[in-house]
Structure formats: C-alpha cells, structure tokens
C-alpha cells in the first residue's frame, strides 16, 4: 500500500506518521480503515481519515489533539472521537471493537477488539480493509475479506449472510455505493438484499437510522438514478405504504434537478441549497398532507425541514393561479414568495412551470428578494414618529412602493413617509 500512501499530499503523509508515533508512545496499534482506505485505493479524493485504535481510542484522540493543539470532539458512548486540524483535515478515531446483534435490526452490543474483529463488523468487503501504519509494518494491507479483489472487479459484496438482517440500513448503503462508484451488487448479495426486503427489514429498523442513510443517498451526485434503483429493488413502502415512483413523480424529480442546477449556476452567491430536501419533497409529492406529516414524524425530521416540506405541500391552486398572473405587482410577488424557503420556491418552479410562475420566481430571486430600503428607525424617530408597531407598517409600505418602482432613492423614501404621516391616521407624531 506504500505506493498509494505516497500519492497523498505531503502534509497528510506526515500526519499519518505522527498518528503512528503518538499511538506507539502508548503502546497502541493504529490502522487506517474503511472509507478512507477504499477511496485511497480507488484514487478518489477523501481527506477524512478513518482510524481504528487497538486500545482506548479516546485516550489516543486526547493525546493526538494535545500534540497538535487541534479541536477534539469526543463521543464517549461510542468510544469514538474526531480530531479537526485546520480547515480541511479531519480524522475520525474509533476504538477497535467487535459487534454482536442481540436481535435483527437492533443496535449491536459492542466490545473492545482487535483490527480483524473491527473489520468483521463492517458492511461490504470494499469497506472492510485496513492499512497498518505501525513501525516496520507501515503500509501493509489488512484484507481478510478480499476487498481489494472486489474493488478491482467493481463488486459490492456483504461479509456474511446475515449482514442485511443485522443492519438493514445497509440496503440503502449498497445502492449508494453501487451508483457512486459505478459498481454492481454481486448476485449473492443481491439475493440476500431482496430477501431482507421481503422480510420488510427496513420497516423494522429504527426510522431515524433509515432517514440518515436516505439523506446521505439524496446528497450524492445524481440522486435520481439511485432513487430509481432503490425503487426497483426495495420500493418506497419503507417511507410510506402509499408511496411509489410514478412517471409524473419521476418527471418532477428531473425538473427539480434542472432547477437546482439553475439556482447553483445563477445564484451561486446566495445560501447553499439543501438540495437533498428538494429531492425528498419531490419524492413525497404524491402523498397527502396527512401522509406527509406522518413521514416527517416517523423520521423525526428537524422542525425547519418539516416546515419547508409542509409549506410546499400546502401550496394550492389559488396560490398558483395568482402567481401565474403575468400582471401581478412586484409587491404581491414578494408577499407570496418571501415567506417560503428557497427549497420550496424551486420545487414550485419545477412543478408549476407556467410562464408567469417561472418569470415571477426568477424576478423574486434576482431582484425583490434582496431588496432593502434606506430608511431606518432613526429616520422615523428624527421625523418625530413615536416608536411602536407603526414602524413596521411604515417599513412595509415603503418596501412595497420600492418593489413597485414608485420610490428609488433615500429622498424619495423620506418623501413617501412624510406623505404617509400626513394622510394616514395612527402615524402620530411624538
Ligand atoms: N459501516 C457499516 N455499516 C453501517 C454504517 C457504516 O459497516 N451501517 C462501516 C463501513 O465499514 C464504513 C464505516 O463504517 O466504511 C464508516 O461509515 P461511513 O462514514 O458511513 O462510511 P464511509 O465508508 O466512510 O462512506 P462515505 O464515503 O460515504 O463517508
């Protein structure tokens, strides 16, 4: 493996040597393991180092972080830790352990172990390799399941027949890795995967664990092809019993993909999108509001995620027909779209792409969304207006006028306020 390690940036190689040195001082052995080794051998960029320690991983992590004066996050419950060095180097440290599953799909019972035992608890052969970085064994591959061979043959293979029963989230992981590397799930693994699906294992496992894997799948490049594969192999009843990938839903996913890349091209300086959420909302599109709420509750989605999903769900015909009206005033476009998230807005654009909807959403994102007024509370105070809710009313009116092109400069805004305080009751002077 030395030839692979030599291809790493110099600072990473130095860092790996340092890891081994710190471990040796404690008489512990350390290994690079899992995704890092897989990606190193594939030549895929991955600077998230995965390390296992034969010994107490937390003590090792404390030593390493102390030596580097780096940030340390400890997860005592799992005997794991993360050391973060600078902006782009991160190392996940785990105590080598063996796992046994007390019952199907349950959380495993964990005991400290050696590197071989740690490899045995893993999902696929390509993820079950380690590189010894200790002393004279530096660079030797630990490959007890012939993962190297599977990497060369582009195969996703589980380690033992009960793998999907022990941990059904591996069903989603198999699809994720297969598509990411353009590999194939090999026949026996596929057979066992299908058997686990027939046993409805994905419906037995804790939903939050399924959710986390589903989100990872939706965050990969080209999630639609993964969803298609997942639908063919598994169906979507593990999300909701009524959910299927219909033709129109597939088309919605495709146009959502188009809108995401439009946004990333045209509005790259705005906040990054949660594009996984847009795909998820598109996937749930055929469901009723009640079923969607059930999905959000089952997967214990965050409040902000649930809010965005339901706000899309509640878009009705009246909203769309108003937004489609090409004579709509900018201030009204603003009122309609401002309360919604970018994710929701883009999915509306993808689904109801009438010329009016498209035009208004594009204008909203380009012009109205960032529009600010010059006047502030200080201006109003200096005009002698008594502070109170009236301030917000005035700001809203000025913004409306600005959106509609009636005022442009600070002077014009002030003139409008003077006009308002003259004509409107309630804008009382102090
Ligand atoms: N793992 C597993 N079963 C799971 C989740 C993880 O066996 N359900 C193991 C795999 O061996 C994996 C390692 O834990 O390599 C780390 O998991 P994770 O960080 O999710 O995977 P990576 O392989 O690092 O994948 P990615 O490149 O997507 O981060």
XYZ file of C-alpha atoms and ligand atoms in Angstrom:
459
model
C 0.000 0.000 0.000
C 3.040 2.259 0.273
C 2.594 3.380 -3.319
C -0.934 4.584 -2.544
C 0.143 6.357 0.627
C 2.916 8.129 -1.265
C 0.310 9.709 -3.536
C -1.271 11.536 -0.612
C -0.387 15.194 -0.058
C 2.819 15.534 1.965
C 1.006 17.073 4.965
C -1.345 14.066 5.109
C 1.564 11.610 4.930
C 3.329 13.481 7.735
C 0.137 13.408 9.692
C -0.210 9.647 9.286
C 3.339 9.183 10.595
C 2.509 11.385 13.550
C -0.601 9.322 14.310
C 1.529 6.174 14.423
C 4.115 7.896 16.622
C 1.506 9.100 19.139
C -0.015 5.602 19.302
C 3.397 3.962 19.779
C 4.069 6.140 22.836
C 1.056 4.500 24.454
C 1.928 1.038 23.131
C -1.198 1.053 20.967
C -1.525 -0.007 17.339
C -3.405 2.140 14.832
C -4.771 1.486 11.361
C -6.268 3.490 8.544
C -9.561 1.840 7.817
C -12.876 1.795 5.962
C -13.909 4.528 3.527
C -10.521 6.213 3.584
C -8.715 3.035 2.506
C -11.345 2.268 -0.145
C -11.083 5.755 -1.639
C -7.294 5.756 -1.438
C -7.174 2.571 -3.496
C -9.729 3.914 -5.959
C -7.837 7.169 -6.321
C -10.939 9.091 -5.153
C -10.268 12.268 -3.164
C -11.115 11.781 0.505
C -9.268 13.630 3.232
C -11.466 12.360 6.048
C -9.114 9.923 7.714
C -10.739 6.937 9.424
C -8.558 5.407 12.113
C -9.061 2.456 14.436
C -7.009 2.045 17.544
C -6.292 -1.229 19.264
C -6.641 0.277 22.728
C -8.620 3.171 24.158
C -9.490 5.402 21.187
C -10.498 8.326 23.390
C -7.165 8.428 25.236
C -5.362 8.205 21.910
C -7.523 11.037 20.498
C -6.737 13.224 23.524
C -3.010 12.606 23.032
C -3.216 13.383 19.327
C -5.299 16.541 19.763
C -2.970 17.684 22.569
C 0.090 17.157 20.427
C -1.421 19.086 17.518
C -3.330 21.620 19.620
C -6.283 20.616 17.455
C -10.011 20.605 18.133
C -11.318 17.409 19.676
C -14.884 16.103 19.758
C -15.426 13.044 21.922
C -18.304 10.578 21.762
C -17.688 8.573 24.926
C -20.770 6.404 24.435
C -19.350 5.019 21.205
C -15.681 5.200 22.255
C -15.035 7.376 19.205
C -13.659 10.860 18.674
C -12.955 13.345 15.907
C -9.841 15.488 15.689
C -10.122 18.501 13.402
C -6.959 20.072 12.086
C -7.265 23.378 10.265
C -9.975 23.713 7.668
C -9.702 20.611 5.582
C -8.223 17.757 7.555
C -10.334 15.650 9.852
C -9.658 12.340 11.491
C -12.334 10.039 12.870
C -10.916 7.792 15.559
C -12.630 4.635 16.776
C -11.695 2.050 19.338
C -11.331 -1.266 17.519
C -14.348 -3.348 18.532
C -16.368 -6.417 17.877
C -20.125 -6.219 17.500
C -22.878 -8.738 18.010
C -26.510 -8.169 17.204
C -28.804 -9.294 20.047
C -31.720 -9.362 17.578
C -32.316 -8.395 13.940
C -32.075 -4.661 13.192
C -31.282 -3.805 16.818
C -28.303 -1.739 17.889
C -25.289 -4.012 18.315
C -23.597 -4.998 21.550
C -20.063 -3.690 21.442
C -16.846 -4.945 22.990
C -13.246 -3.807 22.534
C -11.435 -5.936 19.994
C -8.599 -6.085 17.504
C -8.478 -4.735 13.983
C -9.636 -8.019 12.442
C -12.705 -8.055 14.655
C -13.378 -4.470 13.710
C -13.267 -5.409 10.037
C -15.711 -8.267 10.611
C -18.417 -5.898 11.884
C -18.443 -3.878 8.665
C -20.869 -3.722 5.767
C -19.095 -4.530 2.482
C -15.781 -6.051 1.537
C -14.675 -2.815 -0.121
C -15.188 -1.041 3.228
C -13.574 -3.780 5.275
C -9.896 -3.185 4.629
C -7.300 -1.548 6.834
C -3.775 -0.267 6.316
C -1.289 -0.965 9.075
C 0.731 2.207 9.759
C 2.742 0.940 12.740
C 6.528 0.910 12.671
C 8.011 -1.608 10.264
C 4.575 -2.826 9.095
C 3.843 0.672 7.711
C 1.834 0.321 4.530
C 0.747 -3.317 4.744
C -2.851 -4.072 3.814
C -5.151 -5.990 6.155
C -7.686 -7.520 3.794
C -9.350 -10.581 5.327
C -12.388 -10.481 3.002
C -10.633 -9.950 -0.340
C -11.938 -6.412 -0.632
C -9.085 -5.490 -2.949
C -10.282 -8.076 -5.415
C -13.858 -6.740 -5.228
C -12.612 -3.209 -5.777
C -10.852 -4.373 -8.918
C -13.936 -6.275 -10.076
C -16.262 -3.398 -9.109
C -18.379 -5.501 -6.795
C -20.430 -4.675 -3.726
C -20.362 -7.757 -1.518
C -21.505 -8.230 2.078
C -19.297 -10.091 4.531
C -21.793 -12.687 5.747
C -25.337 -13.848 5.045
C -26.990 -12.040 7.964
C -25.499 -8.646 7.186
C -28.720 -7.030 5.901
C -30.733 -8.615 8.699
C -28.341 -7.339 11.363
C -28.322 -3.871 9.866
C -30.995 -3.228 7.215
C -29.728 0.320 6.566
C -27.004 -1.451 4.573
C -29.643 -1.970 1.873
C -29.560 1.779 1.222
C -25.797 1.865 1.562
C -25.405 -0.849 -1.072
C -27.364 1.246 -3.573
C -25.448 4.372 -2.593
C -22.001 2.834 -3.119
C -23.031 0.915 -6.219
C -24.063 4.073 -8.003
C -21.298 6.248 -6.600
C -18.527 4.065 -7.973
C -20.443 2.522 -10.835
C -20.075 -0.937 -9.235
C -22.580 -3.802 -9.203
C -24.131 -5.504 -6.209
C -22.887 -9.071 -6.776
C -25.533 -11.821 -7.202
C -25.489 -13.426 -3.744
C -25.519 -10.046 -2.022
C -28.403 -9.012 -4.261
C -30.308 -12.171 -3.396
C -29.834 -11.567 0.336
C -30.738 -7.922 -0.068
C -34.009 -8.900 -1.738
C -34.708 -11.469 0.966
C -34.237 -8.778 3.626
C -36.616 -6.520 1.685
C -39.236 -9.301 1.569
C -38.912 -9.598 5.336
C -39.625 -5.851 5.490
C -36.437 -5.306 7.456
C -36.325 -1.614 6.512
C -39.643 -1.193 8.273
C -38.372 -2.848 11.435
C -35.179 -0.877 11.928
C -35.272 2.424 13.841
C -36.614 5.020 11.337
C -34.001 7.659 12.247
C -31.256 5.327 11.064
C -33.065 4.819 7.765
C -33.567 8.574 7.492
C -29.846 9.261 7.928
C -28.937 6.824 5.164
C -31.689 8.134 2.910
C -30.410 11.682 3.350
C -26.870 10.554 2.506
C -28.216 8.885 -0.616
C -30.058 12.065 -1.615
C -26.889 14.096 -1.069
C -24.882 12.056 -3.575
C -24.416 13.256 -7.148
C -27.312 12.218 -9.338
C -29.646 11.026 -6.580
C -32.401 10.307 -9.107
C -30.660 7.283 -10.572
C -30.135 5.999 -7.028
C -33.800 6.530 -6.216
C -34.758 4.616 -9.342
C -32.535 1.712 -8.395
C -33.818 1.806 -4.834
C -37.392 1.815 -6.072
C -36.756 -1.181 -8.329
C -35.066 -3.158 -5.584
C -36.920 -2.100 -2.487
C -39.944 0.072 -3.348
C -40.742 3.062 -1.151
C -43.159 1.488 1.296
C -40.460 1.853 3.955
C -41.051 5.607 3.624
C -44.835 5.403 3.355
C -47.059 2.499 2.387
C -48.729 4.549 -0.371
C -45.550 5.920 -1.904
C -44.456 4.815 -5.369
C -42.203 6.308 -8.002
C -44.758 7.212 -10.672
C -43.947 8.599 -14.081
C -45.106 12.069 -13.147
C -43.142 11.943 -9.942
C -40.040 10.924 -11.843
C -40.586 13.891 -14.139
C -40.919 16.195 -11.147
C -37.627 14.884 -9.760
C -35.979 15.538 -13.114
C -37.278 19.087 -13.352
C -36.289 19.675 -9.712
C -32.783 18.584 -10.707
C -32.860 21.167 -13.510
C -33.974 23.920 -11.133
C -31.279 23.036 -8.601
C -28.573 23.333 -11.215
C -30.124 26.597 -12.490
C -30.017 28.015 -8.948
C -26.455 26.839 -8.387
C -25.408 28.451 -11.670
C -27.287 31.719 -11.417
C -27.476 32.257 -7.665
C -24.266 30.642 -6.505
C -23.618 33.525 -4.109
C -26.811 33.009 -2.176
C -27.007 30.468 0.593
C -26.246 26.881 -0.457
C -29.385 24.859 -1.035
C -30.408 21.812 0.930
C -30.854 20.072 -2.376
C -31.451 16.700 -0.709
C -34.582 18.227 0.810
C -35.864 19.339 -2.595
C -35.483 15.776 -3.898
C -37.175 14.448 -0.788
C -40.080 16.883 -1.152
C -40.399 15.914 -4.815
C -40.389 12.248 -3.868
C -43.177 12.810 -1.328
C -45.188 14.878 -3.814
C -47.866 12.209 -4.492
C -48.693 11.886 -0.781
C -51.499 13.723 1.006
C -50.703 16.325 3.661
C -51.600 13.823 6.393
C -49.320 11.124 4.954
C -46.524 13.654 4.559
C -46.917 14.695 8.182
C -46.743 11.048 9.139
C -43.454 10.655 7.239
C -41.985 13.747 8.941
C -42.999 12.430 12.358
C -41.771 8.899 11.713
C -38.366 10.063 10.520
C -38.204 12.706 13.268
C -37.193 15.378 10.798
C -35.955 18.670 12.182
C -38.560 21.390 12.672
C -37.040 23.507 9.888
C -37.101 20.578 7.462
C -40.678 19.666 8.313
C -41.747 23.293 7.955
C -40.285 23.516 4.446
C -41.821 20.208 3.398
C -45.278 21.163 4.665
C -45.151 24.670 3.228
C -44.691 23.101 -0.202
C -47.494 20.647 0.497
C -49.863 23.480 1.332
C -49.362 25.352 -1.948
C -52.809 25.288 -3.520
C -54.462 26.101 -6.848
C -55.351 29.608 -5.696
C -51.711 30.406 -4.900
C -50.514 29.065 -8.241
C -53.171 30.787 -10.283
C -52.354 34.099 -8.617
C -48.611 33.584 -9.119
C -49.262 32.713 -12.783
C -50.938 36.059 -13.446
C -48.473 37.951 -15.622
C -49.868 41.296 -14.448
C -49.038 40.622 -10.789
C -47.463 43.567 -8.974
C -43.918 43.027 -7.647
C -45.059 43.775 -4.093
C -47.579 40.930 -4.348
C -44.964 38.558 -5.794
C -42.831 39.436 -2.796
C -45.686 38.814 -0.342
C -46.392 35.422 -1.872
C -42.816 34.160 -2.093
C -40.967 35.832 0.757
C -42.382 33.539 3.493
C -41.225 30.444 1.592
C -37.794 28.801 1.634
C -35.638 28.642 -1.495
C -36.160 24.872 -1.483
C -39.931 25.278 -1.581
C -39.777 28.008 -4.226
C -37.576 25.947 -6.528
C -39.862 22.959 -6.276
C -42.851 25.167 -7.087
C -40.937 26.346 -10.152
C -40.210 22.731 -11.079
C -43.794 21.610 -10.687
C -45.864 24.549 -11.894
C -43.580 25.914 -14.571
C -46.124 28.219 -16.290
C -44.524 31.312 -17.852
C -45.921 33.510 -15.043
C -44.682 31.266 -12.247
C -41.228 30.999 -13.802
C -40.957 34.701 -14.501
C -42.079 35.746 -11.046
C -39.824 33.293 -9.243
C -36.856 34.363 -11.341
C -37.587 38.040 -10.668
C -38.097 37.360 -6.992
C -34.735 35.655 -6.634
C -32.917 38.141 -8.842
C -34.395 41.428 -7.679
C -37.011 41.503 -4.975
C -35.607 39.006 -2.503
C -32.561 41.041 -1.517
C -34.229 44.440 -1.793
C -33.612 46.779 1.136
C -34.926 50.204 1.989
C -32.711 53.095 3.082
C -34.813 54.431 5.902
C -34.489 53.024 9.389
C -35.945 53.585 12.834
C -33.575 56.554 13.285
C -35.129 58.319 10.330
C -38.605 57.777 11.715
C -37.555 58.998 15.143
C -35.994 62.110 13.680
C -39.258 62.732 11.882
C -40.870 62.681 15.340
C -42.839 59.466 14.859
C -43.466 57.664 18.112
C -41.845 54.191 18.185
C -44.247 51.247 18.074
C -45.756 48.710 15.669
C -46.378 51.584 13.304
C -42.673 51.493 12.367
C -43.084 48.061 10.815
C -46.178 49.212 8.939
C -44.247 52.137 7.503
C -41.274 49.953 6.517
C -43.645 47.556 4.769
C -45.333 50.366 2.844
C -42.018 51.853 1.793
C -40.733 48.467 0.700
C -43.912 47.843 -1.280
C -43.518 51.185 -3.012
C -39.894 50.391 -3.733
C -40.717 46.959 -5.133
C -43.331 48.525 -7.383
C -40.814 51.071 -8.623
C -42.586 54.073 -7.069
C -39.616 55.157 -4.957
C -35.914 54.621 -5.615
C -33.730 56.984 -3.606
C -33.497 57.743 0.107
C -35.054 61.166 -0.536
C -38.000 59.565 -2.296
C -38.474 57.140 0.592
C -38.460 60.040 3.071
C -40.893 61.987 0.936
C -43.207 58.978 0.909
C -43.065 58.710 4.695
C -43.919 62.370 5.049
C -46.810 61.797 2.699
C -47.962 58.781 4.714
C -47.759 60.599 8.038
C -49.831 63.398 6.579
C -52.576 61.233 5.160
C -52.764 58.234 7.467
C -54.136 58.364 10.936
C -52.216 56.440 13.541
C -48.751 57.567 12.331
C -48.898 60.028 15.186
C -46.041 62.356 15.881
C -44.389 62.190 19.217
N -20.429 0.881 8.421
C -21.092 -0.335 8.447
N -22.447 -0.380 8.484
C -23.167 0.780 8.505
C -22.510 2.011 8.500
C -21.130 2.027 8.439
O -20.446 -1.353 8.427
N -24.490 0.731 8.547
C -18.943 0.886 8.389
C -18.377 0.813 6.980
O -17.305 -0.075 7.002
C -17.879 2.213 6.668
C -17.564 2.751 8.066
O -18.444 2.082 8.964
O -16.743 2.209 5.843
C -17.746 4.235 8.185
O -19.089 4.585 7.841
P -19.429 5.851 6.986
O -18.651 7.005 7.458
O -20.916 5.969 6.904
O -18.978 5.353 5.553
P -17.802 5.630 4.584
O -17.437 4.297 4.055
O -16.729 6.461 5.159
O -18.599 6.354 3.445
P -18.619 7.830 2.900
O -17.544 7.843 1.869
O -19.980 7.969 2.326
O -18.365 8.736 4.073
